[in-house]
Every structure is written in C-alpha cells, then in structure tokens.
Coordinates of C-alpha atoms in Angstrom, one line a residue:
M1 CA 0.3 -0.1 0.0
P2 CA 1.7 3.5 -0.7
S3 CA 2.3 5.2 1.7
D4 CA 3.4 9.2 1.9
E5 CA 7.1 10.4 2.8
T6 CA 6.9 11.3 6.5
G7 CA 4.6 8.4 7.5
L8 CA 2.4 11.2 8.5
L9 CA -1.2 10.8 6.3
P10 CA -3.7 8.5 6.9
K11 CA -3.5 5.4 3.3
Q12 CA -6.6 6.9 2.3
E13 CA -5.3 10.5 1.5
A14 CA -1.3 9.4 1.0
F15 CA -3.5 6.3 -1.9
F16 CA -5.0 9.3 -3.0
H17 CA -1.3 11.7 -3.3
D18 CA 0.5 8.9 -5.5
Y19 CA -2.7 8.3 -7.5
V20 CA -3.0 11.4 -8.8
R21 CA 0.9 11.4 -9.4
R22 CA 0.6 8.1 -11.0
L23 CA -2.4 9.4 -13.4
Q24 CA 0.6 12.0 -14.5
R25 CA 2.2 10.2 -17.1
N26 CA -1.8 9.8 -19.0
P27 CA -3.8 11.8 -18.2
A28 CA -5.9 11.9 -21.5
G29 CA -9.5 10.5 -21.8
R30 CA -10.0 10.3 -17.4
R31 CA -12.6 12.9 -15.5
A32 CA -12.0 13.5 -11.4
L33 CA -15.1 15.0 -9.4
H34 CA -14.1 16.2 -6.3
A35 CA -17.3 15.7 -4.2
R36 CA -17.0 18.7 -1.6
L37 CA -19.2 17.1 1.6
S38 CA -16.7 19.5 4.4
L39 CA -18.8 22.6 3.2
L40 CA -22.6 20.4 4.1
H41 CA -24.0 21.5 7.3
P42 CA -23.5 19.2 10.4
N43 CA -26.3 17.1 10.2
N44 CA -25.9 16.8 7.1
R45 CA -22.1 15.0 7.5
R46 CA -23.5 12.3 9.1
E47 CA -21.9 9.0 9.6
H48 CA -24.6 7.5 7.5
H49 CA -25.2 10.2 4.8
L50 CA -21.4 9.7 4.2
R51 CA -21.6 6.1 3.6
V52 CA -25.0 6.8 1.1
A53 CA -22.4 9.5 -0.9
Q54 CA -19.9 7.2 -0.9
K55 CA -21.7 4.5 -2.5
T56 CA -23.6 6.3 -5.3
L57 CA -20.3 7.2 -6.8
D58 CA -19.3 3.5 -6.2
Q59 CA -21.2 2.9 -8.8
V60 CA -19.7 4.5 -11.7
L61 CA -16.9 2.7 -10.9
R62 CA -18.7 -0.9 -11.0
L63 CA -18.3 -1.4 -15.0
G64 CA -14.8 0.2 -15.8
D65 CA -12.0 1.4 -14.2
G66 CA -11.2 4.6 -11.4
A67 CA -10.7 5.5 -7.7
L68 CA -12.3 6.8 -4.8
F69 CA -11.3 8.2 -2.7
R70 CA -12.8 9.2 0.4
L71 CA -11.0 12.4 2.5
A72 CA -10.2 13.1 6.3
N73 CA -11.8 16.0 6.0
N74 CA -14.8 13.1 4.4
D75 CA -14.9 14.8 1.2
L76 CA -15.4 12.3 -2.1
V77 CA -12.7 12.1 -5.0
I78 CA -13.6 9.7 -7.7
I79 CA -11.4 9.2 -11.1
C80 CA -12.3 7.4 -14.2
S81 CA -12.9 7.2 -17.6
A82 CA -14.6 9.5 -19.8
Q83 CA -16.6 6.2 -21.1
Q84 CA -18.4 6.7 -16.8
A85 CA -19.3 9.9 -18.0
E86 CA -22.8 9.6 -18.2
R87 CA -22.8 7.3 -15.4
L88 CA -20.4 10.4 -13.1
D89 CA -22.9 12.7 -14.1
D90 CA -25.9 10.6 -12.9
A91 CA -24.1 10.5 -9.7
V92 CA -23.9 13.8 -9.3
R93 CA -28.2 14.6 -9.8
R94 CA -29.1 11.5 -7.2
L95 CA -25.7 13.8 -5.0
A96 CA -27.4 17.0 -5.2
F97 CA -31.1 15.1 -4.6
L98 CA -30.0 13.4 -1.4
F99 CA -28.7 17.2 -0.2
N100 CA -31.2 19.1 -1.3
N101 CA -32.2 20.9 2.0
D102 CA -28.5 21.7 2.7
P103 CA -28.1 25.2 2.7
V104 CA -25.1 24.8 0.4
L105 CA -27.3 23.8 -2.3
N106 CA -29.5 26.2 -2.0
G107 CA -27.5 29.4 -3.8
A108 CA -27.2 30.1 -7.5
G109 CA -24.0 27.8 -9.5
K110 CA -24.1 25.1 -6.8
L111 CA -24.4 23.0 -9.7
D112 CA -22.2 24.4 -12.5
L113 CA -19.3 21.6 -12.2
F114 CA -16.5 24.0 -13.4
S115 CA -17.1 26.4 -11.9
E116 CA -14.5 27.1 -8.0
D117 CA -17.8 28.4 -6.2
S118 CA -19.5 24.7 -6.5
F119 CA -20.1 21.8 -4.1
C120 CA -19.4 18.9 -7.1
R121 CA -15.9 20.4 -9.4
L122 CA -15.2 18.4 -12.2
Y123 CA -12.0 18.0 -13.9
L124 CA -11.2 16.5 -17.4
L125 CA -8.2 15.8 -16.5
D126 CA -6.4 15.6 -19.8
Q127 CA -7.5 19.9 -19.7
D128 CA -7.4 20.6 -16.5
Y129 CA -4.1 18.2 -14.9
E130 CA -1.8 20.4 -13.0
E131 CA -5.5 22.6 -11.9
F132 CA -6.0 18.7 -10.2
A133 CA -2.4 18.3 -9.1
A134 CA -1.6 21.4 -7.0
L135 CA -6.0 20.6 -5.8
A136 CA -4.1 17.1 -4.7
R137 CA -0.8 18.4 -2.8
S138 CA -3.2 21.3 -0.7
L139 CA -5.5 18.5 0.6
S140 CA -2.4 16.7 1.8
D141 CA -0.6 19.4 3.3
S142 CA -3.2 20.8 5.5
R143 CA -4.0 17.2 6.8
R144 CA -1.1 17.2 7.3
A145 CA -0.6 20.7 8.9
R146 CA -3.5 19.2 11.3
T147 CA -2.3 15.9 12.2
T148 CA 1.4 17.6 13.3
G149 CA 1.9 19.7 16.4
L150 CA 3.5 22.5 16.9
S151 CA 6.8 20.3 17.0
G152 CA 6.4 18.3 14.0
R153 CA 5.3 15.1 16.0
S154 CA 2.0 13.5 14.3
T155 CA -1.0 13.4 17.3
P156 CA -0.9 10.4 19.3
P157 CA -3.7 7.9 18.9
S158 CA -4.8 8.0 22.0
S159 CA -5.1 12.1 22.2
R160 CA -8.9 11.0 19.7
M161 CA -11.8 10.9 22.2
M162 CA -13.6 7.3 21.7
P163 CA -17.5 7.3 21.8
L164 CA -19.2 6.4 25.5
Q165 CA -20.0 2.8 25.9
P166 CA -23.6 1.7 27.7
S167 CA -21.5 -0.4 29.9
Q168 CA -20.1 2.1 31.1
L169 CA -23.0 4.4 32.2
G170 CA -23.1 2.3 35.1
D171 CA -20.3 3.4 36.6
I172 CA -20.7 6.8 35.3
A173 CA -24.2 7.0 37.5
A174 CA -22.4 5.9 40.6
A175 CA -19.2 8.5 40.1
I176 CA -22.5 11.7 39.3
A177 CA -24.1 10.6 42.4
Q178 CA -21.5 11.1 44.5
A179 CA -19.0 13.1 42.4
D180 CA -19.5 17.4 44.3
L181 CA -20.8 18.6 40.7
S182 CA -21.2 22.3 41.9
S183 CA -17.6 23.5 40.6
M184 CA -19.6 22.3 37.5
M185 CA -23.1 24.1 37.5
Q186 CA -23.1 26.9 35.3
R187 CA -25.9 30.1 34.9
Q188 CA -27.1 31.7 31.2
S189 CA -29.4 34.3 31.2
T190 CA -31.9 35.3 28.5
F191 CA -32.5 39.0 27.7
L192 CA -35.0 41.0 26.7
M193 CA -33.0 43.6 23.8
E194 CA -34.6 45.6 21.6
P195 CA -33.0 48.3 20.1
G196 CA -32.0 51.8 21.2
E197 CA -33.2 50.0 25.1
R198 CA -30.8 48.4 27.3
P199 CA -31.2 44.5 28.1
E200 CA -33.4 43.6 30.0
P201 CA -32.9 39.9 32.3
V202 CA -35.4 37.6 32.2
F203 CA -34.4 34.3 33.4
R204 CA -31.8 32.2 33.6
E205 CA -30.7 29.0 32.4
I206 CA -29.7 26.2 35.0
Y207 CA -27.1 23.8 34.0
F208 CA -24.2 21.7 34.1
S209 CA -21.0 22.1 32.3
M210 CA -20.6 19.3 30.0
D211 CA -17.3 20.0 29.6
H212 CA -16.4 19.6 32.7
L213 CA -17.9 16.9 33.5
Q214 CA -16.9 15.0 30.9
Q215 CA -12.7 15.8 31.5
V216 CA -13.6 15.4 35.0
L217 CA -15.6 11.9 35.1
I218 CA -14.7 10.2 31.3
P219 CA -11.9 11.3 30.5
G220 CA -11.0 10.5 26.8
H221 CA -14.6 9.8 26.1
D222 CA -17.4 11.8 23.8
I223 CA -20.0 12.3 25.7
L224 CA -22.5 13.5 22.9
A225 CA -21.7 10.6 20.3
N226 CA -24.6 8.2 20.7
R227 CA -27.8 10.9 21.4
W228 CA -29.9 8.1 23.1
L229 CA -26.7 7.2 25.7
F230 CA -26.3 10.8 26.6
Q231 CA -30.2 10.9 26.4
D232 CA -29.7 8.5 30.2
F233 CA -26.6 10.7 31.5
T234 CA -28.6 13.5 31.6
R235 CA -30.8 12.0 33.1
H236 CA -29.0 11.3 36.6
L237 CA -27.8 14.7 36.3
D238 CA -31.1 15.9 36.5
R239 CA -31.5 13.6 39.9
R240 CA -28.6 16.0 41.0
M241 CA -29.6 19.4 39.1
I242 CA -32.9 18.9 41.5
S243 CA -31.4 17.6 44.8
F244 CA -29.1 21.0 44.6
L245 CA -32.5 23.2 44.3
V246 CA -34.3 22.0 47.0
H247 CA -31.3 22.6 49.6
N248 CA -30.0 25.3 47.9
D249 CA -29.8 28.0 50.1
D250 CA -28.5 30.8 47.2
E251 CA -30.6 33.5 47.2
S252 CA -30.1 34.6 42.8
L253 CA -31.6 30.8 42.8
R254 CA -34.8 31.9 44.3
Q255 CA -36.4 32.6 41.5
S256 CA -36.4 33.4 37.8
Y257 CA -33.9 30.5 36.7
S258 CA -35.1 27.4 33.9
L259 CA -34.7 24.1 33.9
N260 CA -33.7 21.8 31.5
L261 CA -35.3 18.6 32.4
N262 CA -36.4 14.9 31.1
I263 CA -40.0 14.2 30.9
S264 CA -39.4 11.3 33.0
T265 CA -37.6 13.5 35.8
L266 CA -40.8 15.7 35.9
L267 CA -43.1 12.7 36.5
S268 CA -40.7 11.3 38.9
P269 CA -40.9 11.6 43.1
D270 CA -37.4 14.0 43.3
F271 CA -39.3 16.4 41.2
L272 CA -42.5 16.3 43.1
A273 CA -40.4 16.8 46.4
L274 CA -39.1 19.7 44.5
D275 CA -42.2 21.2 43.4
E276 CA -43.7 20.8 46.9
T277 CA -41.1 23.5 48.5
L278 CA -41.9 26.6 46.2
S279 CA -44.6 29.0 46.1
E280 CA -47.4 29.8 44.1
Q281 CA -45.0 33.1 42.9
V282 CA -42.0 31.2 42.5
R283 CA -43.4 28.8 39.8
R284 CA -45.3 31.3 38.0
S285 CA -41.0 32.9 37.5
I286 CA -40.4 29.2 36.8
V287 CA -39.5 28.3 33.1
I288 CA -38.8 23.8 32.4
E289 CA -37.8 23.1 29.0
F290 CA -37.6 20.3 27.4
Q291 CA -35.9 19.3 24.5
L292 CA -37.8 18.4 21.5
I293 CA -36.4 15.0 20.9
D294 CA -38.0 14.1 24.4
V295 CA -41.1 15.3 23.5
F296 CA -41.5 13.1 20.2
A297 CA -40.1 9.7 22.2
D298 CA -42.6 10.1 24.1
V299 CA -45.4 11.8 23.6
A300 CA -48.3 10.9 26.0
S301 CA -45.9 11.6 28.7
F302 CA -45.2 14.6 27.5
L303 CA -48.9 15.7 27.5
F304 CA -49.1 14.3 30.8
A305 CA -46.2 16.0 32.6
R306 CA -47.1 19.7 30.6
D307 CA -50.6 19.1 32.0
F308 CA -49.5 18.9 35.8
L309 CA -46.5 22.2 35.3
R310 CA -49.7 24.3 33.7
D311 CA -52.5 23.4 36.1
R312 CA -48.7 24.2 39.0
G313 CA -48.0 27.4 37.4
Y314 CA -45.1 27.1 35.2
N315 CA -44.4 27.9 32.4
I316 CA -42.5 25.5 29.3
C317 CA -40.4 25.9 26.8
L318 CA -39.3 23.5 23.8
D319 CA -35.9 23.6 23.3
G320 CA -33.3 22.3 21.2
T321 CA -35.7 23.0 17.2
T322 CA -33.0 24.9 14.7
Q323 CA -34.2 26.1 11.4
L324 CA -34.9 23.2 9.5
S325 CA -37.1 22.1 12.6
L326 CA -38.8 25.1 13.4
P327 CA -41.5 25.2 10.8
F328 CA -42.3 21.4 11.5
V329 CA -43.5 22.8 15.1
D330 CA -47.0 23.9 16.5
R331 CA -45.7 26.4 19.0
K332 CA -50.4 26.6 20.4
K333 CA -51.1 23.1 19.6
L334 CA -48.4 21.3 21.8
G335 CA -48.9 24.4 23.8
F336 CA -45.4 25.8 25.1
D337 CA -45.8 28.9 26.2
M338 CA -42.3 30.2 23.9
V339 CA -40.0 28.4 21.8
K340 CA -35.9 28.1 21.5
L341 CA -34.0 28.3 18.1
L342 CA -30.9 26.7 17.8
W343 CA -28.3 29.7 16.0
D344 CA -25.6 28.1 14.0
E345 CA -22.5 29.3 11.5
D346 CA -25.5 28.1 8.7
F347 CA -28.9 30.0 10.2
N348 CA -28.4 33.1 7.5
R349 CA -27.3 30.8 4.7
H350 CA -30.8 28.9 4.6
L351 CA -32.4 32.6 5.6
Q352 CA -31.3 33.0 1.5
S353 CA -32.1 29.9 0.6
P354 CA -35.7 29.1 -1.1
R355 CA -36.6 27.3 2.9
G356 CA -35.8 30.7 4.5
Q357 CA -39.2 31.5 3.7
D358 CA -40.6 28.5 5.9
L359 CA -38.7 29.5 8.7
K360 CA -39.8 33.5 8.4
G361 CA -43.0 32.1 8.6
A362 CA -42.9 29.5 11.5
I363 CA -41.8 32.3 13.9
E364 CA -44.3 34.8 12.5
E365 CA -47.1 31.9 13.1
I366 CA -45.3 30.9 16.5
G367 CA -45.4 34.6 17.5
P368 CA -41.3 36.3 17.2
E369 CA -41.8 38.4 21.1
R370 CA -42.2 33.8 21.7
V371 CA -39.0 32.5 20.1
I372 CA -35.9 33.1 22.0
L373 CA -32.5 32.6 20.0
S374 CA -29.9 30.7 22.0
H375 CA -26.4 29.7 21.0
C376 CA -26.2 33.5 20.0
G377 CA -22.1 33.4 19.4
S378 CA -21.4 36.8 17.2
E379 CA -23.6 40.6 16.5
E380 CA -24.5 38.8 13.5
A381 CA -27.1 36.4 15.5
L382 CA -28.4 39.9 17.3
D383 CA -28.5 41.4 13.7
T384 CA -30.2 38.4 12.0
G385 CA -32.7 38.5 15.6
Q386 CA -33.9 42.0 15.0
D387 CA -34.0 41.3 11.1
L388 CA -36.4 38.6 12.4
G389 CA -38.5 40.8 14.2
L390 CA -36.9 38.3 17.8
S391 CA -36.1 40.0 21.4
L392 CA -35.1 37.5 22.9
Y393 CA -31.6 36.1 23.2
Q394 CA -28.9 33.9 25.4
G395 CA -25.3 32.8 24.4
F396 CA -21.8 33.5 24.6
H397 CA -22.3 37.0 22.7
V398 CA -24.6 38.1 24.7
D399 CA -23.6 37.7 27.6
R400 CA -20.1 39.5 27.5
L401 CA -22.2 42.6 25.9
C402 CA -24.6 42.3 28.8
D403 CA -21.4 42.0 31.3
S404 CA -20.4 45.3 30.5
L405 CA -23.3 47.3 30.7
R406 CA -24.0 45.4 33.8
T407 CA -20.4 46.3 34.7
A408 CA -21.5 50.8 34.0
G409 CA -24.1 49.5 36.3
E410 CA -26.3 49.5 33.0
I411 CA -29.0 46.3 33.4
G412 CA -29.9 44.1 36.8
E413 CA -27.6 41.9 38.8
H414 CA -30.3 39.3 38.9
P415 CA -32.9 38.5 36.4
E416 CA -35.2 38.4 39.2
Q417 CA -35.3 42.7 39.7
C418 CA -36.1 42.6 36.2
H419 CA -39.4 43.3 34.7
G420 CA -40.5 39.9 35.0
A421 CA -41.3 39.0 31.2
A422 CA -41.7 35.2 31.1
P423 CA -44.9 35.1 33.4
C424 CA -46.6 37.3 31.3
L425 CA -45.7 35.6 28.0
R426 CA -48.6 32.9 28.5
T427 CA -50.9 35.3 27.5
E428 CA -51.7 34.9 23.9
R429 CA -50.5 38.0 21.7
V430 CA -53.2 40.5 21.1
S431 CA -53.4 43.4 18.7
P432 CA -54.9 46.5 20.0
P433 CA -55.6 49.6 18.3
G434 CA -53.4 51.1 16.7
N435 CA -49.1 50.1 17.0
P436 CA -49.0 48.1 19.6
P437 CA -45.1 48.6 21.7
R438 CA -42.8 46.0 21.2
G439 CA -40.7 44.4 23.6
L440 CA -40.5 45.6 26.6
H441 CA -42.9 48.0 26.5
F442 CA -44.9 45.3 24.6
V443 CA -44.6 43.1 28.2
S444 CA -45.9 45.7 29.8
F445 CA -48.6 46.7 27.7
L446 CA -50.3 43.2 27.7
A447 CA -49.9 42.8 31.6
R448 CA -51.7 46.2 32.2
Q449 CA -54.2 45.4 29.3
F450 CA -55.9 42.0 31.2
L451 CA -54.4 41.4 34.7
G452 CA -57.7 41.5 36.2
A453 CA -58.3 38.7 33.3
Y454 CA -54.9 36.4 34.2
F455 CA -54.9 36.8 38.1
A456 CA -58.7 36.0 38.3
K457 CA -57.6 32.8 36.0
M458 CA -54.7 31.9 38.2
R459 CA -57.4 32.5 41.6
C460 CA -59.0 30.2 39.9
R461 CA -56.1 27.6 39.5
V462 CA -55.3 28.2 42.7
R463 CA -58.4 26.7 44.1
R464 CA -58.7 23.9 41.6
C465 CA -54.6 22.7 42.1
M466 CA -55.8 22.6 46.1
R467 CA -58.5 20.8 45.4
S468 CA -56.7 17.9 43.2
R469 CA -52.5 18.8 44.9
R470 CA -53.2 15.5 46.7
A471 CA -55.1 13.2 43.8
V472 CA -52.5 14.1 41.5
S473 CA -49.4 13.8 43.6
E474 CA -51.5 10.6 44.5
T475 CA -51.6 9.6 40.6
L476 CA -48.1 10.5 40.0
R477 CA -46.7 8.3 42.3
S478 CA -48.8 5.4 40.8
H479 CA -47.2 6.0 37.6
C480 CA -43.9 6.0 38.2
S481 CA -44.3 2.9 39.7

C-alpha cells in the first residue's frame, strides 16, 4: 500500500496523492470529480449520510476502471474514464437530490461543475491535470498540518475522543451520584433586547457544564457521540440538579430561573419533592424546558407532564429546535409558552435559501416575542434576530455584551430585578388598536391590559389545584411505580 514520505497522512490521503502523481504519465481520457461534502451542514455530515454518498459514487466504477477516495475531511474524489461520463453525471444529480435541503446547495451556481464554488467540481484531466494535482497537494498539506503539532510530532492516537459505551453508564451514574458537582454548575441568562433599549434579564438557565463533566468523569470519551446514551446520562444529572435546588441556600436562585429536564424526571418523586418547596409566585417565574427529541419520543408522557406543569403555574419552553425543524413545530397545539431556536454558522445561509421563507413563516406563526434565539456567539446573530423581529436572546456573545453593561451599572444584577417578562408570556398575543409597542413595552402593555383577567384565572387555578393536589400527587407516584 503506498504511503507518503513522512508517514503522517492516513492511507487514503497518501494513496490519493500517489494516484494523482502516477496519472501525470497519461491523463488523457480521464475525469475527476471532487464532491465537497465538508461544506455540508453538520447535520448532513453524519456517518450514514457519508456512507450513502460514497455508495452513490461507487456505482460509477462498477463497470469500469478508476478509483474513489474518501478524504480525511470527508470530501469524496472519484477518478474515472470518459466512457463513464454518463454514469458520473447521474451520480452528481443523485448527490444533489440527497442533500437538496442543505444551504450549500441552495445558492445559484452550486451545481455548475466547472465553477470553483460548486458543491461538485469536475476536472477534465487532459486539460485540467495541473489544477487537479494542485488540489491533491493542497488537501494533503492541509491534512498534514492538522495532524502535526508545533513541535513537528504527529498527534498520538490516545488523544482522540472515544464514543461513550453503554457498559460505562453504570459507573458514570455512580460517579455522578457521589461527586461534588457544584463547581461544574453554570448559569446563563436570557435577555430581552430591543434596539435603542438597554437589555433586561428575564430568567437564567441553570445547567451543568458538559465539557467539565467530560473531563472529570470520563476523560477521553465523547458523551455527545450517541444521543440516546447522552439522554440517559442527563437523567442522572437531573436528579443531582433537583437535589441541589431542594437544598438551595443561594438567594439568587430563589426564582426566575429555567431548568432543562427530561420528561421522566418531571414525573418522578424527586421533582414532586422540589415542587412542594416552591410557592405559587416562585413557580410562575420558573421556566421548564423540554427537548424536542424527548417530546416526540413519548408523547403521552409529555402531555401528562405538560398539563401538570401548567396546572402548577410553571412556564414551559421547547428547546432543541433548528432552522430545519422549527417549521414543523405547532407551538399552540403542543402548549408551549416559548420556543428556543438554535443559532449556528449556517443560519443566515439558510435564511437566504428558498426554505428561508418557511422559517420566517414559522417564527411569525409562533410569535416573534415568544422565540428565544439561543447559542448566539456573534453580533451577526443579534442582527439577524432583530431582522426577524425577535427580542429574546441567549448565548456567550450576549453574556459578554451584558457583562460590560452590568459593570457600568446599566442593567440589573439578577433576573428577579427585571420586569418579569416570562410569566406574562402566558397571555396570548392580542393586536390592540393602533401600533402596539414592542419588546419590554409590549409585555408591559399586555400586563396592564389583561392584569385582571390573568389574576382571576390564576385564582381559579389555585383553588382547583388545592382541591386536587393530593389526587395528582398520588396519581404521579402510581404512574412512576
């Protein structure tokens, strides 16, 4: 098997480089296609997507000679004869169909096979050999640079992250139950931000840092590699979080916070014990977040938990939606007060694609004042959110911006010092005569407009809750057992 001179490149990279060098003797009648799968959104670069794409191009070589390479960055390169041109064209069309929902294929010219910006770039080697050889050298040099440290030594295999295994869950659960996790607990606020207005903290999310947990409990393993194992992992963290809150002596965590919990946790005696310690006023300031995947994994349990939480006065939020999944969410039918939309580097590219209208329509249907743009890591996220009419933001860039304002004393130190926007979101949006104020002013308007009806409804809810409290608790315990 050929190998590169330094021995630093994987076999596929070295074999590809060597194959291209040998083609220099007789490139006539040869074609090469570079499928740049590395440009795809991470959701479209999972292993099963890559396997299908590789199989699609492999069909081209079935009745002819040539070679197919899967490079370290997951790009595919196929080299074949001119007689296979028709099958190659068909494979390109099939690849475009497979990934037609990806932003990289939504722009003009993204399937112009002779364009440098194309998703699939075609080379006629009797004319384009030098350009193709330069591509091979560039890919090899790029891979070598990533594999080599500053000292010139290759990265040892032991530094690679291994996926979490089911057999490890028992030991991890025991470690979580015994370890002091207080140093791994983090808080991140959601802010109400309007152009020309100072940011106002609405509530703060309390969560454990996954990076710290991974380093301390299972170093060298990727806890996010398998989503179902990770889901089970978070159930153990839920119990520690609830235990912390039951015995909480931190005044800043008395109210106005959010918890991202599994549905099974909400139906457990542990959560009932926490609920018993909270007053009605505190419950109305708390937001319980559900993961999208957890909601549809067990709809019956979700509906039961949702009705219980609403009856007790909690606000509920759907977490884990993306620009692709949000158009499928019916907030009113599911009964959520708020929805978290994940920002990522492809967000704007998706908005500019034909599917961008679906996302804008979904935000308008949900209500822009009820959508939280999360994971905001740059000013670009805030600009896009404002263009979409959003006013609720969460992320590290928002934290840095608000920290500077907090240092200057321009915003409150804790969410409970703000105007308490979260409980008011329970009232459905109403269009009053004239132009309604936006953002914080809009929330204040709703509060004034519907204050009497809101508290009348809450008084009825409290009376009904007091009558059925014991029955609900017994039903929940029976359900859990």
